[in-house]
Coordinates of C-alpha atoms in Angstrom, one line a residue:
M1 CA 107.9 65.3 95.3
S2 CA 109.8 66.8 98.1
L3 CA 108.7 69.8 100.1
T4 CA 111.4 72.1 101.3
I5 CA 110.6 74.5 104.1
S6 CA 112.6 77.6 104.4
F7 CA 112.7 79.7 107.6
K8 CA 115.0 82.7 107.2
P9 CA 113.7 85.8 109.1
K10 CA 115.2 89.1 107.8
L11 CA 116.3 89.9 111.4
W12 CA 118.9 87.1 111.3
E13 CA 120.3 88.3 108.0
T14 CA 120.5 92.0 109.1
L15 CA 122.2 91.3 112.4
R16 CA 125.4 90.3 110.5
G17 CA 127.6 93.3 110.5
Y18 CA 125.1 95.3 112.6
S19 CA 126.8 98.6 113.8
G20 CA 126.2 101.3 116.3
N21 CA 125.4 103.8 113.5
V22 CA 122.6 101.6 112.2
F23 CA 121.3 101.1 115.8
R24 CA 121.1 104.9 116.3
R25 CA 119.1 105.3 113.1
D26 CA 116.8 102.4 114.1
F27 CA 116.3 103.9 117.5
V28 CA 115.3 107.3 116.3
A29 CA 112.9 105.7 113.8
A30 CA 111.4 103.5 116.5
I31 CA 110.6 106.6 118.6
N32 CA 108.7 108.2 115.8
V33 CA 106.8 105.1 115.0
M34 CA 105.9 104.5 118.7
V35 CA 104.5 108.0 118.9
M36 CA 102.3 107.3 115.9
A37 CA 101.4 103.8 116.9
F38 CA 100.2 104.6 120.4
P39 CA 97.0 106.6 119.5
L40 CA 96.2 104.4 116.6
S41 CA 96.4 101.2 118.6
V42 CA 94.1 102.5 121.3
A43 CA 91.7 103.9 118.8
F44 CA 91.5 100.7 116.8
A45 CA 90.9 98.6 120.0
I46 CA 88.0 100.9 121.1
A47 CA 86.5 100.9 117.7
S48 CA 86.7 97.1 117.6
G49 CA 84.8 96.8 120.8
A50 CA 87.8 95.7 122.9
K51 CA 89.6 97.3 125.8
P52 CA 92.1 100.1 125.0
E53 CA 95.0 98.2 126.5
Q54 CA 94.4 95.3 124.1
G55 CA 95.3 97.5 121.2
L56 CA 98.6 98.4 122.9
F57 CA 99.3 94.7 123.8
S58 CA 98.7 93.8 120.1
A59 CA 101.1 96.5 118.9
I60 CA 103.7 95.5 121.5
L61 CA 103.6 91.7 121.0
G62 CA 102.5 91.7 117.3
G63 CA 105.1 94.3 116.4
A64 CA 107.9 92.4 118.1
L65 CA 107.0 89.0 116.5
V66 CA 106.6 90.5 113.0
A67 CA 109.9 92.2 113.3
A68 CA 111.7 89.1 114.7
F69 CA 110.3 86.5 112.3
G70 CA 109.0 88.4 109.3
G71 CA 110.5 88.6 105.8
S72 CA 110.7 92.4 105.5
R73 CA 113.5 94.7 106.9
V74 CA 111.3 97.6 108.0
Q75 CA 107.7 96.4 108.3
I76 CA 105.9 97.5 111.5
G77 CA 103.2 95.1 112.7
G78 CA 100.2 95.9 114.8
P79 CA 96.4 96.4 114.8
T80 CA 95.1 98.2 111.7
G81 CA 91.8 99.7 110.4
A82 CA 91.3 96.7 108.2
F83 CA 90.4 94.6 111.2
V84 CA 88.1 97.0 113.0
V85 CA 84.9 95.8 111.3
I86 CA 85.6 92.1 111.3
T87 CA 86.8 92.2 114.9
Y88 CA 83.8 94.1 116.1
G89 CA 81.5 91.6 114.4
I90 CA 83.3 88.6 115.9
L91 CA 83.2 90.0 119.4
Q92 CA 79.5 90.7 119.1
Q93 CA 78.7 87.2 117.8
F94 CA 81.3 84.9 119.6
G95 CA 82.7 87.0 122.5
A96 CA 86.3 87.4 123.5
D97 CA 87.1 83.7 123.5
G98 CA 85.6 83.4 120.0
L99 CA 87.8 86.2 118.8
A100 CA 90.9 84.5 120.3
V101 CA 90.0 81.3 118.5
C102 CA 89.4 83.1 115.1
T103 CA 92.7 84.9 115.5
A104 CA 94.6 81.7 116.3
L105 CA 93.1 79.9 113.3
A106 CA 94.0 82.9 111.1
G107 CA 97.5 82.7 112.4
A108 CA 97.7 79.0 111.6
M109 CA 96.4 79.7 108.1
L110 CA 99.0 82.4 107.5
G111 CA 101.8 80.1 108.7
V112 CA 100.6 77.3 106.4
L113 CA 100.4 79.7 103.4
G114 CA 104.0 80.9 104.1
L115 CA 105.4 77.4 104.6
A116 CA 103.7 76.2 101.5
R117 CA 105.4 79.1 99.6
L118 CA 102.1 80.7 98.5
G119 CA 103.1 84.2 99.4
S120 CA 103.7 85.2 95.8
V121 CA 100.2 84.0 94.9
I122 CA 98.6 86.3 97.5
R123 CA 100.5 89.3 96.1
F124 CA 98.8 88.8 92.8
I125 CA 95.3 89.4 94.0
P126 CA 94.0 91.9 91.4
Y127 CA 94.1 95.6 92.2
P128 CA 90.3 96.1 91.8
V129 CA 89.7 93.5 94.5
S130 CA 92.2 94.7 97.1
R131 CA 91.3 98.4 96.5
A132 CA 87.6 97.7 96.9
F133 CA 88.3 96.0 100.3
T134 CA 90.2 99.1 101.4
K135 CA 87.5 101.6 100.3
G136 CA 84.7 99.5 101.8
I137 CA 86.4 99.1 105.1
A138 CA 87.1 102.8 105.2
V139 CA 83.3 103.5 104.8
L140 CA 82.5 101.1 107.5
I141 CA 85.0 102.7 109.9
L142 CA 83.5 106.1 109.2
S143 CA 80.1 104.8 110.0
S144 CA 81.3 103.2 113.3
Q145 CA 82.8 106.5 114.5
I146 CA 79.6 108.7 114.1
K147 CA 78.5 107.7 117.7
S148 CA 81.7 108.7 119.5
F149 CA 82.5 111.7 117.3
L150 CA 79.0 113.3 117.9
G151 CA 78.6 112.0 121.4
L152 CA 75.4 110.2 120.7
P153 CA 74.0 108.2 123.7
V154 CA 73.9 104.8 121.9
E155 CA 75.1 101.9 124.0
K156 CA 75.5 99.3 121.3
L157 CA 75.7 99.7 117.5
P158 CA 74.5 97.0 115.1
V159 CA 77.1 95.3 113.0
E160 CA 75.2 95.8 109.7
F161 CA 75.9 99.1 107.9
V162 CA 72.3 99.9 107.0
G163 CA 71.1 99.0 110.5
K164 CA 73.8 101.2 112.0
L165 CA 72.9 104.2 109.9
R166 CA 69.2 103.7 110.6
L167 CA 69.8 103.7 114.4
L168 CA 72.1 106.7 114.3
A169 CA 69.8 108.7 112.1
G170 CA 67.1 108.5 114.8
Q171 CA 69.5 109.9 117.4
W172 CA 70.5 113.2 115.7
Q173 CA 68.5 115.2 118.2
T174 CA 70.7 113.9 121.1
L175 CA 73.9 115.3 119.6
H176 CA 76.3 116.4 122.3
L177 CA 77.8 119.7 121.2
P178 CA 80.8 119.8 123.5
T179 CA 81.9 116.3 122.3
L180 CA 81.4 117.4 118.7
T181 CA 83.5 120.5 119.3
V182 CA 86.4 118.4 120.7
G183 CA 86.1 116.0 117.8
V184 CA 86.1 118.7 115.2
V185 CA 89.0 120.6 116.7
S186 CA 91.1 117.4 117.1
L187 CA 90.4 116.5 113.5
A188 CA 91.4 119.9 112.3
V189 CA 94.7 119.8 114.2
M190 CA 95.5 116.3 113.0
G191 CA 94.5 117.1 109.4
W192 CA 96.3 120.4 109.1
W193 CA 99.3 119.6 111.1
P194 CA 102.4 120.9 109.1
K195 CA 104.5 118.2 107.4
R196 CA 107.7 119.7 108.9
G197 CA 106.2 119.3 112.4
A198 CA 105.2 115.7 111.6
R199 CA 108.9 114.7 111.5
F200 CA 109.1 115.2 115.2
L201 CA 105.5 114.7 116.3
P202 CA 102.8 113.1 114.1
G203 CA 99.6 115.1 113.7
T204 CA 97.5 112.4 115.3
M205 CA 99.5 112.5 118.5
A206 CA 99.5 116.3 118.5
G207 CA 95.7 116.5 118.2
L208 CA 95.3 113.8 120.9
V209 CA 97.7 115.6 123.3
L210 CA 96.0 118.9 122.8
A211 CA 92.5 117.5 123.3
T212 CA 93.6 115.6 126.4
A213 CA 95.4 118.6 127.9
V214 CA 92.4 120.9 127.4
V215 CA 89.8 118.4 128.7
G216 CA 92.0 117.4 131.7
V217 CA 93.1 120.9 132.8
L218 CA 89.6 122.4 132.5
G219 CA 87.9 119.3 133.8
L220 CA 85.5 119.2 130.9
D221 CA 84.9 115.5 131.3
A222 CA 83.2 116.1 134.6
R223 CA 81.7 119.6 133.9
L224 CA 80.4 119.0 130.4
G225 CA 80.1 115.2 130.3
I226 CA 82.7 114.6 127.6
A227 CA 83.4 110.9 127.5
T228 CA 87.1 109.9 128.1
L229 CA 89.1 106.7 128.6
G230 CA 88.7 107.2 132.3
T231 CA 84.9 107.7 132.3
Q232 CA 84.2 104.9 129.9
F233 CA 86.9 102.3 130.6
G234 CA 88.4 103.4 133.9
G235 CA 91.6 104.3 132.2
I236 CA 94.2 101.9 130.7
G237 CA 95.3 98.9 132.7
R238 CA 99.0 98.6 133.3
S239 CA 99.1 94.9 134.1
L240 CA 100.5 92.7 131.3
P241 CA 98.4 90.1 129.7
T242 CA 98.5 86.5 131.0
F243 CA 98.3 83.3 129.0
H244 CA 94.7 82.2 128.5
F245 CA 93.5 79.2 126.5
P246 CA 90.2 80.2 125.1
A247 CA 87.1 78.1 125.7
V248 CA 86.3 76.4 122.4
D249 CA 82.6 75.7 121.7
W250 CA 83.0 72.8 119.3
A251 CA 79.4 73.2 118.1
V252 CA 80.1 76.7 116.7
L253 CA 83.7 76.1 115.7
P254 CA 82.7 75.5 112.0
E255 CA 81.1 79.0 112.0
M256 CA 84.4 80.5 113.1
I257 CA 86.3 79.2 110.0
Q258 CA 84.8 81.9 107.7
P259 CA 85.8 84.9 109.9
A260 CA 89.2 83.3 110.6
F261 CA 89.7 83.0 106.8
T262 CA 88.7 86.7 106.4
I263 CA 91.3 87.7 109.0
A264 CA 94.0 85.6 107.3
M265 CA 93.3 87.0 103.9
L266 CA 93.2 90.6 105.0
A267 CA 96.4 90.2 107.0
A268 CA 98.2 88.5 104.1
M269 CA 97.1 91.1 101.6
Q270 CA 97.9 94.1 103.7
A271 CA 101.2 92.8 105.0
L272 CA 102.5 92.0 101.5
L273 CA 101.2 95.3 100.1
C274 CA 103.0 97.0 102.9
A275 CA 106.2 95.1 102.2
V276 CA 106.0 96.0 98.5
V277 CA 105.6 99.7 99.4
T278 CA 108.6 99.7 101.7
D279 CA 110.7 97.7 99.1
G280 CA 110.1 100.5 96.6
M281 CA 111.3 103.1 99.1
L282 CA 114.5 101.1 100.0
D283 CA 115.2 99.4 96.7
E284 CA 115.0 96.2 98.7
R285 CA 113.2 92.8 98.2
H286 CA 111.2 91.1 100.9
D287 CA 110.6 87.4 101.4
S288 CA 106.8 87.1 101.0
N289 CA 106.7 83.5 102.3
Q290 CA 108.7 84.4 105.4
E291 CA 106.6 87.4 106.0
L292 CA 103.4 85.3 106.1
V293 CA 105.1 83.0 108.6
G294 CA 106.0 86.0 110.8
Q295 CA 102.4 87.3 110.5
G296 CA 101.1 83.9 111.4
L297 CA 103.3 83.5 114.5
A298 CA 102.3 87.0 115.7
N299 CA 98.6 86.2 115.4
L300 CA 98.8 82.7 116.8
V301 CA 100.8 83.6 119.9
G302 CA 98.9 86.9 120.4
A303 CA 95.6 85.0 120.4
F304 CA 96.5 83.3 123.7
L305 CA 97.5 86.6 125.3
G306 CA 94.3 88.6 124.6
C307 CA 95.7 90.4 121.5
L308 CA 93.7 91.6 118.5
P309 CA 94.5 90.5 115.0
V310 CA 97.7 92.2 113.6
T311 CA 99.2 92.7 110.2
G312 CA 101.7 95.1 108.5
A313 CA 100.7 98.7 109.0
V314 CA 101.5 100.7 105.9
A315 CA 101.5 104.2 107.4
R316 CA 103.7 103.2 110.4
S317 CA 106.1 101.3 108.1
V318 CA 106.4 104.3 105.8
V319 CA 107.2 106.5 108.8
N320 CA 109.7 103.9 110.0
V321 CA 111.6 104.1 106.6
R322 CA 111.4 107.8 106.3
S323 CA 112.8 108.2 109.9
G324 CA 115.9 106.2 108.9
A325 CA 115.2 102.6 109.9
R326 CA 117.0 100.0 107.9
T327 CA 116.6 96.7 109.9
P328 CA 113.9 94.9 111.9
V329 CA 115.6 96.1 115.1
A330 CA 113.6 99.3 114.8
G331 CA 110.3 97.2 115.1
L332 CA 111.6 95.5 118.2
I333 CA 112.6 98.9 119.8
H334 CA 109.2 100.3 118.9
S335 CA 107.5 97.5 120.8
G336 CA 109.8 98.0 123.8
L337 CA 109.1 101.8 123.9
L338 CA 105.3 101.1 123.7
L339 CA 105.7 98.7 126.6
G340 CA 107.5 101.3 128.6
L341 CA 104.9 103.9 127.8
L342 CA 102.1 101.6 128.9
L343 CA 103.8 100.8 132.2
L344 CA 104.9 104.3 133.1
A345 CA 102.3 106.7 131.6
A346 CA 99.0 104.8 131.8
P347 CA 97.6 107.0 134.6
L348 CA 98.1 110.1 132.4
L349 CA 95.7 108.7 129.8
Y350 CA 92.6 109.0 132.0
H351 CA 91.5 112.2 130.4
V352 CA 92.0 111.2 126.7
P353 CA 88.6 112.1 125.0
L354 CA 86.9 109.4 123.0
A355 CA 86.0 112.0 120.5
A356 CA 89.7 112.8 119.8
L357 CA 90.4 109.0 119.4
S358 CA 87.4 108.9 117.0
A359 CA 89.0 111.8 115.1
V360 CA 92.1 109.6 114.6
L361 CA 90.0 106.9 113.0
V362 CA 88.0 109.4 110.9
L363 CA 91.2 110.9 109.5
T364 CA 92.6 107.4 108.9
A365 CA 89.4 106.3 107.1
C366 CA 89.3 109.5 104.9
R367 CA 92.8 108.8 103.8
M368 CA 91.9 105.2 103.0
V369 CA 88.9 106.1 100.9
S370 CA 90.5 108.3 98.2
W371 CA 87.3 109.1 96.4
S372 CA 89.2 109.9 93.2
Q373 CA 89.5 106.1 92.8
F374 CA 85.8 106.0 91.9
L375 CA 86.2 108.6 89.2
R376 CA 88.9 106.4 87.6
L377 CA 86.5 103.5 87.2
T378 CA 85.2 104.9 83.9
R379 CA 88.7 104.5 82.4
W380 CA 89.1 100.9 83.5
P381 CA 88.0 97.9 81.5
L382 CA 84.3 97.1 82.3
S383 CA 85.3 93.8 83.9
D384 CA 87.6 95.4 86.4
S385 CA 85.1 98.2 87.2
S386 CA 82.4 95.6 87.8
V387 CA 84.6 93.5 90.1
F388 CA 85.6 96.6 92.0
L389 CA 82.0 97.8 92.5
A390 CA 80.7 94.3 93.4
T391 CA 83.4 93.8 96.0
F392 CA 82.9 97.3 97.4
A393 CA 79.1 96.9 97.7
L394 CA 79.4 93.5 99.4
T395 CA 82.0 94.9 101.8
V396 CA 79.7 97.8 102.8
L397 CA 76.2 96.3 102.6
T398 CA 76.7 92.7 103.6
N399 CA 79.6 91.7 105.7
L400 CA 83.4 91.5 105.3
T401 CA 83.6 87.8 105.5
L402 CA 81.3 87.3 102.5
A403 CA 83.0 90.2 100.6
V404 CA 86.4 88.5 101.1
E405 CA 85.2 85.1 99.9
V406 CA 83.4 86.6 96.9
G407 CA 86.3 88.9 96.2
V408 CA 88.8 86.1 96.1
V409 CA 86.5 84.1 93.7
L410 CA 86.1 87.2 91.5
A411 CA 89.9 87.7 91.6
A412 CA 90.4 84.1 90.4
L413 CA 87.8 84.5 87.7
L414 CA 89.4 87.8 86.6
M415 CA 92.8 86.1 86.4
V416 CA 91.4 83.2 84.4
K417 CA 89.8 85.7 82.0
R418 CA 93.1 87.6 81.6
I419 CA 95.0 84.4 80.9
S420 CA 92.4 83.1 78.5
E421 CA 92.6 86.3 76.5
T422 CA 96.3 85.9 76.1
S423 CA 96.1 82.2 75.2
Q424 CA 95.5 81.4 71.5
I425 CA 94.9 78.3 69.4
T426 CA 95.1 78.9 65.7
A427 CA 95.5 76.8 62.6
V428 CA 98.8 77.4 60.8
D429 CA 100.2 76.7 57.4
E430 CA 103.0 78.1 55.3
S431 CA 101.0 81.2 54.4
T432 CA 100.3 82.1 58.1
E433 CA 103.6 81.0 59.6
T434 CA 105.2 83.4 62.0
E435 CA 107.8 81.2 63.8
G436 CA 111.5 81.6 63.5
S437 CA 113.6 79.7 61.0
Q438 CA 114.2 76.7 63.2
H439 CA 110.5 76.0 63.7
S440 CA 109.1 77.3 60.5
L441 CA 106.8 75.6 58.1
I442 CA 108.0 77.7 55.2
G443 CA 109.5 75.4 52.6
R444 CA 108.0 72.3 54.2
R445 CA 105.0 70.5 52.6
V446 CA 102.2 69.5 54.9
P447 CA 100.9 66.1 53.6
P448 CA 97.2 65.9 52.7
G449 CA 95.0 64.9 55.6
V450 CA 97.2 66.6 58.1
L451 CA 96.2 69.8 60.1
V452 CA 98.7 71.8 62.1
F453 CA 97.5 73.9 65.1
R454 CA 99.7 76.3 67.1
V455 CA 98.9 76.7 70.8
F456 CA 100.1 79.9 72.5
G457 CA 100.0 80.6 76.2
A458 CA 98.9 78.5 79.2
F459 CA 96.9 75.4 78.3
F460 CA 94.3 75.1 81.0
F461 CA 90.6 75.0 81.5
G462 CA 90.1 78.6 80.2
V463 CA 91.3 77.7 76.7
V464 CA 89.8 74.3 76.2
D465 CA 86.7 75.7 74.4
K466 CA 89.1 77.6 72.0
L467 CA 90.5 74.2 70.9
D468 CA 87.0 72.9 70.1
D469 CA 86.0 76.0 68.3
E470 CA 89.2 76.0 66.1
L471 CA 88.6 72.3 65.2
K472 CA 85.0 73.1 64.2
R473 CA 86.1 76.1 62.2
A474 CA 88.5 74.0 60.2
R475 CA 85.4 72.2 58.8
Q476 CA 87.4 69.0 58.2
E477 CA 88.4 66.1 60.2
P478 CA 92.2 65.5 59.7
E479 CA 93.7 62.0 59.6
V480 CA 96.5 63.4 61.7
L481 CA 96.3 66.5 63.9
I482 CA 99.6 68.1 64.9
L483 CA 99.5 70.4 68.0
R484 CA 102.5 72.7 68.1
V485 CA 102.9 73.4 71.8
R486 CA 106.3 75.0 71.8
K487 CA 104.9 78.2 73.3
V488 CA 102.8 76.4 76.0
L489 CA 104.7 76.9 79.2
A490 CA 102.1 75.6 81.6
M491 CA 99.3 73.0 81.6
D492 CA 96.7 72.1 84.3
A493 CA 94.6 69.1 84.9
T494 CA 91.7 70.4 82.8
G495 CA 94.1 71.1 79.9
L496 CA 95.4 67.6 80.2
Q497 CA 91.9 66.2 80.3
A498 CA 91.1 68.2 77.1
L499 CA 94.1 66.5 75.4
E500 CA 92.9 63.1 76.7
D501 CA 89.4 63.7 75.3
L502 CA 90.8 64.9 72.0
H503 CA 93.1 61.9 71.7
A504 CA 90.2 59.5 72.6
K505 CA 87.9 61.1 70.0
L506 CA 90.6 60.8 67.3
R507 CA 91.4 57.2 68.2
A508 CA 87.7 56.3 68.1
K509 CA 87.7 57.4 64.5
N510 CA 91.1 55.8 63.8
K511 CA 92.8 59.1 63.6
H512 CA 96.0 60.4 65.2
L513 CA 97.3 63.1 67.5
I514 CA 100.9 64.3 67.4
L515 CA 102.5 66.8 69.8
S516 CA 105.4 69.0 68.7
A517 CA 108.1 70.7 70.8
A518 CA 106.4 70.3 74.3
H519 CA 108.1 72.1 77.2
T520 CA 109.2 70.6 80.5
Q521 CA 106.1 71.4 82.7
P522 CA 103.5 70.1 80.2
L523 CA 105.7 67.1 79.6
M524 CA 105.9 66.3 83.3
V525 CA 102.1 66.7 83.7
M526 CA 101.5 64.3 80.8
E527 CA 104.2 61.9 82.0
N528 CA 102.9 61.7 85.6
A529 CA 99.3 61.1 84.3
G530 CA 100.5 58.3 82.0
F531 CA 99.2 60.2 78.9
L532 CA 102.5 59.9 77.0
D533 CA 102.2 56.1 77.0
R534 CA 98.6 56.2 75.9
L535 CA 99.5 58.7 73.2
G536 CA 102.6 56.8 72.1
R537 CA 106.0 58.3 72.9
E538 CA 106.8 58.2 69.2
N539 CA 104.0 60.8 68.7
V540 CA 105.7 63.3 70.9
C541 CA 108.2 65.0 68.6
A542 CA 111.0 67.5 69.3
N543 CA 110.2 69.9 66.5
I544 CA 107.8 70.4 63.5
V545 CA 110.2 68.6 61.1
E546 CA 110.0 65.4 63.1
A547 CA 106.3 65.8 63.6
L548 CA 105.7 66.1 59.8
A549 CA 107.9 63.1 59.2
R550 CA 106.0 61.1 61.9
A551 CA 102.7 62.1 60.2
R552 CA 104.0 60.7 56.8
V553 CA 104.8 57.5 58.5
I554 CA 101.3 57.2 60.0
L555 CA 99.7 57.9 56.7
G556 CA 102.0 55.4 54.9
L557 CA 103.6 58.1 52.7
P558 CA 107.2 57.9 51.7
P559 CA 109.7 60.3 53.2
E560 CA 109.7 63.7 51.6
I561 CA 112.3 64.0 48.9
E562 CA 113.5 67.4 47.9
A563 CA 114.0 68.1 44.2
D564 CA 116.5 70.8 45.0
P565 CA 118.6 69.8 48.1
L566 CA 119.8 73.4 48.4
R567 CA 116.2 74.8 48.3
R568 CA 115.6 74.5 52.0
E569 CA 118.9 76.0 53.0
R570 CA 118.2 79.0 50.7
E571 CA 114.7 79.4 52.2
R572 CA 116.2 79.2 55.7
L573 CA 118.7 81.8 54.9
E574 CA 116.0 84.0 53.4
Q575 CA 113.9 83.5 56.6
V576 CA 116.9 84.4 58.8
Q577 CA 117.6 87.5 56.7
R578 CA 114.0 88.6 57.1
E579 CA 114.2 88.1 60.8
L580 CA 117.4 90.1 61.0
Q581 CA 115.9 93.0 59.0
M582 CA 112.9 93.0 61.3
A583 CA 115.1 93.0 64.4
L584 CA 117.2 95.8 63.0
A585 CA 114.1 97.8 62.2
R586 CA 112.8 97.4 65.7
A587 CA 116.2 98.3 67.2
Q588 CA 116.5 101.5 65.1
T589 CA 113.5 102.9 66.9
G590 CA 115.4 102.9 70.1
L591 CA 118.8 103.9 68.7
P592 CA 120.3 107.5 69.2
P593 CA 119.8 110.0 66.4
S594 CA 121.9 109.8 63.2
S595 CA 125.5 110.9 63.2
V596 CA 124.5 114.4 62.1
D597 CA 121.9 114.7 64.7
S598 CA 124.4 113.3 67.2
E599 CA 126.9 116.0 66.3
N600 CA 124.2 118.7 66.7
L601 CA 123.1 117.2 69.9
G602 CA 126.7 117.2 71.2
A603 CA 127.2 120.8 70.2
Q604 CA 123.9 121.7 72.0
R605 CA 125.1 119.9 75.1
D606 CA 128.4 121.8 75.0
A607 CA 126.6 125.1 74.7
E608 CA 124.3 124.3 77.6
R609 CA 127.2 123.1 79.8
P610 CA 127.8 125.7 82.5
P611 CA 131.3 127.4 82.4
L612 CA 133.9 126.1 84.8

């Protein structure tokens, strides 16, 4: 088996025929995205327990690498709310070097997933699981912002949700009214900012600029004790990050695998979800495997430069598209503009209130939650609702690492359940035949001692029990069992083992198994395992006619002789006629009205056509 590795970033593809007009559109879009990305990057960094400039570094470097090496035309990379909780927990447990190690490991995992061409698999994580992560993370972000939004004098918050609420509940009497006022006003401006104005200045930036101007001009940080970037962090550093190889504690490295896996899964899910959203807006198609490679490079390289984990940011990418971007060049320009802002305007950020930054995250989390989702659970199948609630509860009440692991397992089980429900194994004879004329049992006599079963769908471990149940339901042990596998397109190792066991049981009783019309993938699985030789290649037949003929040979019966040679041809013609009638009946449901109705409809259209 050969492994082909494809490395084709979208940037390389879009640079062919790149024009000045496209550059102008990308540049305008990059400005809008930069204005939006700046407050979000700083807010996410502070909420994660990191320095404000780390969020900007992550947006600058991560955004550039995702744009340069990703598989989407317009995706914007950077820190997102999905990582706030997991990053905060890693920093509290392992420190800055531990976060760098986890981020680097996650980047390597993403790269391997992309090179192994598993991007399409990540995209199929069930909707209940991915949505439950989003809602749970939003609740955790809200709980983490209570302290800054209310100005509570709490130095360090617990990682656990319940412990965090318990600590904050005991501090209500220390609420700082000026800080709360700044937070509420900032949140109101951001939430009620007109959509027309958002085309030129996002509401988050407008609220942040207003709060900063008021606090800075009136000196409220000094007079009223309102916490700002300057009072808490000394402002934002303008020095660029330097390469730093994190100190690895090999004793605790195994403990870092779980949070690294969590980062990788969250990054993969959000990046591919973001790519799907932008594809729908542009009528484009992204390369999911290349996107994972780009995300992996961004996290792997950024880990050694003090960056936070990054992934595709849905809101920023949507703004990028709506602002006119059509190529990854917009993402590169957005990173360059952020770098210029960091180097030139860092001193002006001294008076940015933490309550206003907290309002940015509160608004982001509220938009992520979408409480109407919980009302829709009653309309979902019980299995989907149960998976959603279980994943949501684990995300909020335990930790994100456990929630991701359990969520992925639940996703796999849910997928197995769905495939099992669509897979069928049924006994078939002339009276229950539904196949087309070429593969029909109609007009063909099944010899005594022969049972015919039809398998539909994937033949894997989820349908093995169905085969046993059908054999028991038949209440007879056939001398020859024919499995019609024409509609089995896939088989896994457990499905193969089921066939092996079935063949062994039949052979032990001097009975026989015949396979009819096997497809390429199941045939390759059986060939590679040597099962075809054990079964006997003569017992693998191309169609049901050959399978029945082989059964007669095994039973020592003479070939079937037709009393009327033309009987089968008549029956085939009748079967074809029935199929054509059914096809015509189905087609008529989608045809235009009758000729009379068509004339009336044409007259109506002429009457409704406006005069020239």
